[in-house]
């Protein structure tokens, strides 16, 4: 049966590869891509897709008002029958800044907004439109482990604060530094796992939620806000690590993401998929109190009508 998968972060990097795999392997899929500057819902061809269509909707993931508008538009299209039934959401978009002070239009810290709150807003506004069985996939990162084995010493480990603090600029010491920006990134990825655990407990039966870790993938757009030296290393030097177990090449990471989204890689709801297999995330990532706190804060920031919501 024809169905819709909504996807962010599908225009470059592993998301682009995953989108092409989804459309090739699942001919019944209509892929709705959420991206900044997209032009409405006109179907456009995807290279190698073999015929299926992809439509686009514009949203700035750093603006909760923009995300709310896009999610509401998707919901309305589903209600009008303009889109096939919704069977999946892939929150693959992510951002990393060179500081922890970058503020979005809502007055919130940009890393936390894009990597955490935008996904939560999509999930909550679309959750009653899913046709089961359905799957939600949120791309996370093994930087949330905070050790050299998982982050190669390049990204500091997470530094958890109250979610209300994490959502605000300047949550970490020396917030103007690259170290603080990377700490904001790893902490936001820990937060995505907390929310996946909450989704598994709170969403209606038949809707699975899975956290996907692609591993370290050089030569993607994640370092686009870094300095020239870091961008050069990511583009020209670090790709050599894909020849070792320390890194994953873009094609493999995208293929695994597609397999998780389509359910080819079987994973219980609430689980953590490390590349192509279900695994345990960090010990710190299992904390019911933090998960509940984050849920409450994410709800407050994303629910219209509250002081902190768009």
mmCIF file of C-alpha atoms in Angstrom:
data_model
loop_
_atom_site.group_PDB
_atom_site.id
_atom_site.type_symbol
_atom_site.label_atom_id
_atom_site.label_comp_id
_atom_site.label_asym_id
_atom_site.label_seq_id
_atom_site.Cartn_x
_atom_site.Cartn_y
_atom_site.Cartn_z
ATOM 1 C CA UNK A 1 0.000 0.000 0.000
ATOM 2 C CA UNK A 2 1.299 3.441 -0.859
ATOM 3 C CA UNK A 3 2.400 5.426 2.156
ATOM 4 C CA UNK A 4 4.266 8.568 3.191
ATOM 5 C CA UNK A 5 7.536 8.976 5.054
ATOM 6 C CA UNK A 6 8.408 12.477 6.255
ATOM 7 C CA UNK A 7 12.142 13.150 6.405
ATOM 8 C CA UNK A 8 14.412 16.000 7.485
ATOM 9 C CA UNK A 9 18.067 16.192 6.541
ATOM 10 C CA UNK A 10 17.472 14.441 3.212
ATOM 11 C CA UNK A 11 19.166 16.887 0.862
ATOM 12 C CA UNK A 12 22.822 16.147 1.613
ATOM 13 C CA UNK A 13 25.181 13.694 3.285
ATOM 14 C CA UNK A 14 23.880 10.415 4.641
ATOM 15 C CA UNK A 15 20.307 11.692 4.409
ATOM 16 C CA UNK A 16 20.547 12.059 0.641
ATOM 17 C CA UNK A 17 21.908 8.529 0.348
ATOM 18 C CA UNK A 18 19.176 7.214 2.656
ATOM 19 C CA UNK A 19 16.442 8.964 0.672
ATOM 20 C CA UNK A 20 17.596 7.346 -2.551
ATOM 21 C CA UNK A 21 17.731 3.913 -0.899
ATOM 22 C CA UNK A 22 14.255 4.322 0.581
ATOM 23 C CA UNK A 23 12.751 5.209 -2.771
ATOM 24 C CA UNK A 24 14.530 2.413 -4.609
ATOM 25 C CA UNK A 25 13.780 -0.295 -2.063
ATOM 26 C CA UNK A 26 10.214 0.718 -1.266
ATOM 27 C CA UNK A 27 8.343 1.600 -4.478
ATOM 28 C CA UNK A 28 5.193 2.383 -2.507
ATOM 29 C CA UNK A 29 6.898 5.155 -0.537
ATOM 30 C CA UNK A 30 6.091 8.794 -1.134
ATOM 31 C CA UNK A 31 8.941 10.704 0.488
ATOM 32 C CA UNK A 32 8.041 14.125 1.859
ATOM 33 C CA UNK A 33 11.267 16.056 2.368
ATOM 34 C CA UNK A 34 11.343 18.930 4.852
ATOM 35 C CA UNK A 35 14.082 21.391 3.945
ATOM 36 C CA UNK A 36 14.793 25.083 4.031
ATOM 37 C CA UNK A 37 13.898 26.761 0.750
ATOM 38 C CA UNK A 38 11.804 23.867 -0.586
ATOM 39 C CA UNK A 39 9.108 24.864 -3.034
ATOM 40 C CA UNK A 40 5.767 23.389 -2.103
ATOM 41 C CA UNK A 41 4.536 19.892 -2.826
ATOM 42 C CA UNK A 42 5.322 19.541 -6.533
ATOM 43 C CA UNK A 43 6.702 16.004 -7.098
ATOM 44 C CA UNK A 44 10.290 15.974 -8.311
ATOM 45 C CA UNK A 45 12.487 13.083 -9.444
ATOM 46 C CA UNK A 46 15.179 11.692 -7.195
ATOM 47 C CA UNK A 47 18.314 10.354 -8.928
ATOM 48 C CA UNK A 48 18.249 6.574 -8.966
ATOM 49 C CA UNK A 49 14.803 6.399 -7.417
ATOM 50 C CA UNK A 50 13.362 4.435 -10.322
ATOM 51 C CA UNK A 51 10.082 6.301 -10.669
ATOM 52 C CA UNK A 52 8.662 7.091 -7.206
ATOM 53 C CA UNK A 53 8.130 10.720 -6.339
ATOM 54 C CA UNK A 54 9.341 12.964 -3.595
ATOM 55 C CA UNK A 55 7.593 16.147 -2.596
ATOM 56 C CA UNK A 56 9.006 18.985 -0.546
ATOM 57 C CA UNK A 57 7.863 21.375 2.114
ATOM 58 C CA UNK A 58 9.840 24.358 3.323
ATOM 59 C CA UNK A 59 10.824 24.821 6.953
ATOM 60 C CA UNK A 60 13.600 26.427 8.937
ATOM 61 C CA UNK A 61 14.314 23.802 11.597
ATOM 62 C CA UNK A 62 15.920 26.463 13.761
ATOM 63 C CA UNK A 63 12.548 28.186 14.111
ATOM 64 C CA UNK A 64 9.845 26.421 16.095
ATOM 65 C CA UNK A 65 7.242 28.650 14.465
ATOM 66 C CA UNK A 66 8.401 27.468 11.041
ATOM 67 C CA UNK A 67 8.440 23.823 12.152
ATOM 68 C CA UNK A 68 4.957 24.159 13.601
ATOM 69 C CA UNK A 69 3.706 25.619 10.316
ATOM 70 C CA UNK A 70 5.290 22.827 8.254
ATOM 71 C CA UNK A 71 4.000 20.043 10.517
ATOM 72 C CA UNK A 72 0.509 21.536 10.494
ATOM 73 C CA UNK A 73 0.616 21.760 6.700
ATOM 74 C CA UNK A 74 1.631 18.092 6.467
ATOM 75 C CA UNK A 75 -1.168 17.139 8.842
ATOM 76 C CA UNK A 76 -3.692 19.074 6.757
ATOM 77 C CA UNK A 77 -2.512 17.429 3.528
ATOM 78 C CA UNK A 78 -2.888 14.027 5.110
ATOM 79 C CA UNK A 79 -6.399 14.911 6.292
ATOM 80 C CA UNK A 80 -7.374 16.081 2.800
ATOM 81 C CA UNK A 81 -6.050 12.899 1.209
ATOM 82 C CA UNK A 82 -3.378 14.764 -0.752
ATOM 83 C CA UNK A 83 -0.720 12.481 0.734
ATOM 84 C CA UNK A 84 -0.823 8.704 1.196
ATOM 85 C CA UNK A 85 -1.178 7.481 4.799
ATOM 86 C CA UNK A 86 1.726 8.403 7.067
ATOM 87 C CA UNK A 87 3.917 5.469 8.055
ATOM 88 C CA UNK A 88 7.177 7.078 9.111
ATOM 89 C CA UNK A 89 9.132 10.097 10.284
ATOM 90 C CA UNK A 90 12.929 10.328 9.955
ATOM 91 C CA UNK A 91 14.487 13.175 11.930
ATOM 92 C CA UNK A 92 17.938 13.150 10.359
ATOM 93 C CA UNK A 93 18.769 16.859 10.252
ATOM 94 C CA UNK A 94 21.409 18.004 12.701
ATOM 95 C CA UNK A 95 23.646 20.984 13.317
ATOM 96 C CA UNK A 96 26.832 21.768 15.217
ATOM 97 C CA UNK A 97 28.062 25.286 15.938
ATOM 98 C CA UNK A 98 31.446 26.672 16.921
ATOM 99 C CA UNK A 99 29.964 28.154 20.087
ATOM 100 C CA UNK A 100 27.065 27.649 22.490
ATOM 101 C CA UNK A 101 25.688 31.143 21.956
ATOM 102 C CA UNK A 102 23.982 30.854 18.568
ATOM 103 C CA UNK A 103 20.414 31.973 19.084
ATOM 104 C CA UNK A 104 17.481 31.147 16.844
ATOM 105 C CA UNK A 105 14.438 33.311 16.141
ATOM 106 C CA UNK A 106 12.650 31.883 19.192
ATOM 107 C CA UNK A 107 15.440 33.072 21.497
ATOM 108 C CA UNK A 108 16.576 29.475 22.089
ATOM 109 C CA UNK A 109 19.997 27.942 21.507
ATOM 110 C CA UNK A 110 20.190 26.744 17.910
ATOM 111 C CA UNK A 111 21.807 23.323 18.457
ATOM 112 C CA UNK A 112 19.174 22.256 20.967
ATOM 113 C CA UNK A 113 16.367 23.672 18.827
ATOM 114 C CA UNK A 114 17.350 21.855 15.627
ATOM 115 C CA UNK A 115 18.604 18.586 17.113
ATOM 116 C CA UNK A 116 15.972 18.134 19.828
ATOM 117 C CA UNK A 117 12.968 20.449 19.851
ATOM 118 C CA UNK A 118 12.270 20.438 16.104
ATOM 119 C CA UNK A 119 12.061 16.637 16.082
ATOM 120 C CA UNK A 120 9.817 16.650 19.127
ATOM 121 C CA UNK A 121 7.452 19.150 17.565
ATOM 122 C CA UNK A 122 7.137 17.082 14.381
ATOM 123 C CA UNK A 123 6.518 13.901 16.353
ATOM 124 C CA UNK A 124 3.877 15.434 18.589
ATOM 125 C CA UNK A 125 1.962 17.214 15.829
ATOM 126 C CA UNK A 126 1.971 14.155 13.565
ATOM 127 C CA UNK A 127 1.537 11.365 16.103
ATOM 128 C CA UNK A 128 -2.235 11.087 15.624
ATOM 129 C CA UNK A 129 -1.880 10.889 11.843
ATOM 130 C CA UNK A 130 0.308 7.778 11.710
ATOM 131 C CA UNK A 131 -1.142 4.637 10.191
ATOM 132 C CA UNK A 132 0.240 1.677 12.097
ATOM 133 C CA UNK A 133 2.587 -0.030 11.967
ATOM 134 C CA UNK A 134 4.717 3.099 11.822
ATOM 135 C CA UNK A 135 8.267 3.988 12.747
ATOM 136 C CA UNK A 136 9.925 7.166 14.000
ATOM 137 C CA UNK A 137 13.713 7.326 13.569
ATOM 138 C CA UNK A 138 15.838 10.042 15.156
ATOM 139 C CA UNK A 139 19.500 10.262 14.139
ATOM 140 C CA UNK A 140 21.742 10.499 17.174
ATOM 141 C CA UNK A 141 25.514 10.227 17.642
ATOM 142 C CA UNK A 142 27.948 8.091 19.566
ATOM 143 C CA UNK A 143 29.523 11.311 20.835
ATOM 144 C CA UNK A 144 26.951 10.930 23.624
ATOM 145 C CA UNK A 145 29.251 8.273 25.168
ATOM 146 C CA UNK A 146 31.808 10.975 25.924
ATOM 147 C CA UNK A 147 34.898 8.780 25.585
ATOM 148 C CA UNK A 148 37.767 8.641 23.107
ATOM 149 C CA UNK A 149 36.720 5.242 21.785
ATOM 150 C CA UNK A 150 33.487 6.695 20.461
ATOM 151 C CA UNK A 151 34.422 10.270 19.557
ATOM 152 C CA UNK A 152 38.138 9.907 18.711
ATOM 153 C CA UNK A 153 38.870 12.722 21.146
ATOM 154 C CA UNK A 154 37.403 15.289 18.750
ATOM 155 C CA UNK A 155 34.144 16.062 20.546
ATOM 156 C CA UNK A 156 33.769 16.589 24.313
ATOM 157 C CA UNK A 157 31.263 14.361 26.035
ATOM 158 C CA UNK A 158 27.836 15.599 27.068
ATOM 159 C CA UNK A 159 27.455 17.836 30.092
ATOM 160 C CA UNK A 160 23.873 17.505 31.273
ATOM 161 C CA UNK A 161 22.052 20.480 32.753
ATOM 162 C CA UNK A 162 18.400 21.091 33.382
ATOM 163 C CA UNK A 163 16.642 20.979 29.997
ATOM 164 C CA UNK A 164 15.477 24.552 30.479
ATOM 165 C CA UNK A 165 19.127 25.635 30.768
ATOM 166 C CA UNK A 166 20.209 23.524 27.785
ATOM 167 C CA UNK A 167 17.605 25.216 25.625
ATOM 168 C CA UNK A 168 19.106 28.638 26.313
ATOM 169 C CA UNK A 169 22.276 30.167 24.869
ATOM 170 C CA UNK A 170 25.327 29.992 27.126
ATOM 171 C CA UNK A 171 24.563 26.722 28.892
ATOM 172 C CA UNK A 172 28.221 25.651 29.107
ATOM 173 C CA UNK A 173 31.444 27.199 30.433
ATOM 174 C CA UNK A 174 33.262 29.537 28.029
ATOM 175 C CA UNK A 175 30.228 29.496 25.734
ATOM 176 C CA UNK A 176 31.973 31.451 22.971
ATOM 177 C CA UNK A 177 34.419 28.587 22.295
ATOM 178 C CA UNK A 178 34.352 25.676 19.876
ATOM 179 C CA UNK A 179 34.579 23.317 22.860
ATOM 180 C CA UNK A 180 31.290 24.672 24.187
ATOM 181 C CA UNK A 181 29.675 24.341 20.765
ATOM 182 C CA UNK A 182 30.738 20.722 20.475
ATOM 183 C CA UNK A 183 29.590 20.034 24.027
ATOM 184 C CA UNK A 184 26.195 21.449 23.080
ATOM 185 C CA UNK A 185 26.163 19.001 20.164
ATOM 186 C CA UNK A 186 27.013 15.854 22.147
ATOM 187 C CA UNK A 187 24.577 16.886 24.891
ATOM 188 C CA UNK A 188 21.795 17.398 22.357
ATOM 189 C CA UNK A 189 22.419 13.911 21.009
ATOM 190 C CA UNK A 190 22.120 12.457 24.509
ATOM 191 C CA UNK A 191 18.805 14.306 24.725
ATOM 192 C CA UNK A 192 17.539 12.653 21.528
ATOM 193 C CA UNK A 193 18.009 9.238 23.115
ATOM 194 C CA UNK A 194 16.135 10.348 26.234
ATOM 195 C CA UNK A 195 13.216 11.445 24.057
ATOM 196 C CA UNK A 196 13.212 8.205 22.070
ATOM 197 C CA UNK A 197 12.823 6.338 25.361
ATOM 198 C CA UNK A 198 9.887 8.585 26.252
ATOM 199 C CA UNK A 199 8.287 8.117 22.826
ATOM 200 C CA UNK A 200 8.450 4.356 23.293
ATOM 201 C CA UNK A 201 6.541 4.724 26.550
ATOM 202 C CA UNK A 202 4.073 7.444 25.576
ATOM 203 C CA UNK A 203 3.163 7.132 21.892
ATOM 204 C CA UNK A 204 0.129 5.091 20.804
ATOM 205 C CA UNK A 205 0.601 1.341 20.222
ATOM 206 C CA UNK A 206 1.962 0.464 16.809
ATOM 207 C CA UNK A 207 4.259 3.490 16.557
ATOM 208 C CA UNK A 208 7.882 2.508 17.124
ATOM 209 C CA UNK A 209 10.590 5.007 18.021
ATOM 210 C CA UNK A 210 14.243 4.214 17.361
ATOM 211 C CA UNK A 211 17.496 6.153 17.813
ATOM 212 C CA UNK A 212 19.971 5.602 14.960
ATOM 213 C CA UNK A 213 23.721 6.155 15.319
ATOM 214 C CA UNK A 214 25.614 6.257 12.000
ATOM 215 C CA UNK A 215 29.006 6.388 13.725
ATOM 216 C CA UNK A 216 31.637 8.926 12.776
ATOM 217 C CA UNK A 217 30.985 9.870 9.156
ATOM 218 C CA UNK A 218 33.544 12.263 7.610
ATOM 219 C CA UNK A 219 32.817 14.449 4.587
ATOM 220 C CA UNK A 220 29.247 15.367 5.495
ATOM 221 C CA UNK A 221 27.798 18.837 5.996
ATOM 222 C CA UNK A 222 27.905 18.627 9.795
ATOM 223 C CA UNK A 223 31.156 20.625 9.959
ATOM 224 C CA UNK A 224 29.883 23.373 7.653
ATOM 225 C CA UNK A 225 29.955 25.914 10.515
ATOM 226 C CA UNK A 226 33.474 24.952 11.627
ATOM 227 C CA UNK A 227 36.649 26.843 10.846
ATOM 228 C CA UNK A 228 38.653 26.349 7.625
ATOM 229 C CA UNK A 229 41.111 23.870 9.187
ATOM 230 C CA UNK A 230 38.340 21.649 10.568
ATOM 231 C CA UNK A 231 36.412 21.733 7.293
ATOM 232 C CA UNK A 232 39.561 20.785 5.367
ATOM 233 C CA UNK A 233 40.281 17.885 7.722
ATOM 234 C CA UNK A 234 36.702 16.581 7.502
ATOM 235 C CA UNK A 235 36.722 16.822 3.722
ATOM 236 C CA UNK A 236 40.244 15.739 2.786
ATOM 237 C CA UNK A 237 41.985 13.909 5.645
ATOM 238 C CA UNK A 238 39.532 12.141 7.936
ATOM 239 C CA UNK A 239 37.730 10.205 5.150
ATOM 240 C CA UNK A 240 40.741 7.863 5.202
ATOM 241 C CA UNK A 241 39.432 6.589 8.542
ATOM 242 C CA UNK A 242 36.530 4.912 6.737
ATOM 243 C CA UNK A 243 39.032 2.228 5.771
ATOM 244 C CA UNK A 244 39.203 1.353 9.474
ATOM 245 C CA UNK A 245 36.545 0.443 12.067
ATOM 246 C CA UNK A 246 36.856 3.986 13.483
ATOM 247 C CA UNK A 247 34.584 5.597 10.896
ATOM 248 C CA UNK A 248 31.673 4.862 8.567
ATOM 249 C CA UNK A 249 31.579 5.931 4.948
ATOM 250 C CA UNK A 250 28.636 8.024 3.817
ATOM 251 C CA UNK A 251 27.114 5.355 1.577
ATOM 252 C CA UNK A 252 27.067 2.715 4.302
ATOM 253 C CA UNK A 253 25.682 5.137 6.897
ATOM 254 C CA UNK A 254 22.920 6.243 4.536
ATOM 255 C CA UNK A 255 22.059 2.666 3.621
ATOM 256 C CA UNK A 256 21.751 1.693 7.272
ATOM 257 C CA UNK A 257 19.538 4.711 7.966
ATOM 258 C CA UNK A 258 17.227 3.657 5.140
ATOM 259 C CA UNK A 259 17.100 0.108 6.477
ATOM 260 C CA UNK A 260 16.181 1.357 9.952
ATOM 261 C CA UNK A 261 13.490 3.651 8.536
ATOM 262 C CA UNK A 262 11.956 0.858 6.450
ATOM 263 C CA UNK A 263 12.125 -1.673 9.284
ATOM 264 C CA UNK A 264 14.566 -3.920 7.412
ATOM 265 C CA UNK A 265 16.744 -3.632 10.495
ATOM 266 C CA UNK A 266 14.410 -4.865 13.192
ATOM 267 C CA UNK A 267 14.604 -2.955 16.445
ATOM 268 C CA UNK A 268 12.228 -2.800 19.412
ATOM 269 C CA UNK A 269 10.661 0.548 20.148
ATOM 270 C CA UNK A 270 12.954 2.643 22.324
ATOM 271 C CA UNK A 271 16.091 0.929 21.102
ATOM 272 C CA UNK A 272 19.431 2.291 19.925
ATOM 273 C CA UNK A 273 20.706 1.077 16.559
ATOM 274 C CA UNK A 274 24.460 1.391 16.181
ATOM 275 C CA UNK A 275 25.028 1.385 12.418
ATOM 276 C CA UNK A 276 23.330 -1.900 11.494
ATOM 277 C CA UNK A 277 22.607 -3.569 14.827
ATOM 278 C CA UNK A 278 20.692 -2.976 18.024
ATOM 279 C CA UNK A 279 23.094 -2.104 20.836
ATOM 280 C CA UNK A 280 23.216 -0.503 24.258
ATOM 281 C CA UNK A 281 23.699 3.244 24.294
ATOM 282 C CA UNK A 282 25.762 4.825 27.057
ATOM 283 C CA UNK A 283 25.028 4.109 30.704
ATOM 284 C CA UNK A 284 24.179 7.795 31.137
ATOM 285 C CA UNK A 285 21.507 7.570 28.449
ATOM 286 C CA UNK A 286 19.222 5.474 30.687
ATOM 287 C CA UNK A 287 17.861 7.896 33.268
ATOM 288 C CA UNK A 288 14.097 7.996 33.826
ATOM 289 C CA UNK A 289 14.214 11.222 35.810
ATOM 290 C CA UNK A 290 16.111 13.093 33.107
ATOM 291 C CA UNK A 291 13.835 11.650 30.448
ATOM 292 C CA UNK A 292 10.733 12.853 32.251
ATOM 293 C CA UNK A 293 12.270 16.311 32.848
ATOM 294 C CA UNK A 294 13.203 16.634 29.196
ATOM 295 C CA UNK A 295 9.744 15.551 28.064
ATOM 296 C CA UNK A 296 8.103 18.167 30.274
ATOM 297 C CA UNK A 297 10.428 20.915 29.050
ATOM 298 C CA UNK A 298 10.095 19.947 25.382
ATOM 299 C CA UNK A 299 6.321 19.979 25.771
ATOM 300 C CA UNK A 300 6.442 23.434 27.321
ATOM 301 C CA UNK A 301 8.626 24.888 24.592
ATOM 302 C CA UNK A 302 6.658 23.366 21.724
ATOM 303 C CA UNK A 303 3.031 23.568 22.865
ATOM 304 C CA UNK A 304 1.227 26.624 21.471
ATOM 305 C CA UNK A 305 -0.293 28.831 24.103
ATOM 306 C CA UNK A 306 2.512 28.545 26.663
ATOM 307 C CA UNK A 307 4.899 31.390 27.442
ATOM 308 C CA UNK A 308 7.902 29.629 25.914
ATOM 309 C CA UNK A 309 6.210 28.243 22.808
ATOM 310 C CA UNK A 310 6.354 29.841 19.363
#
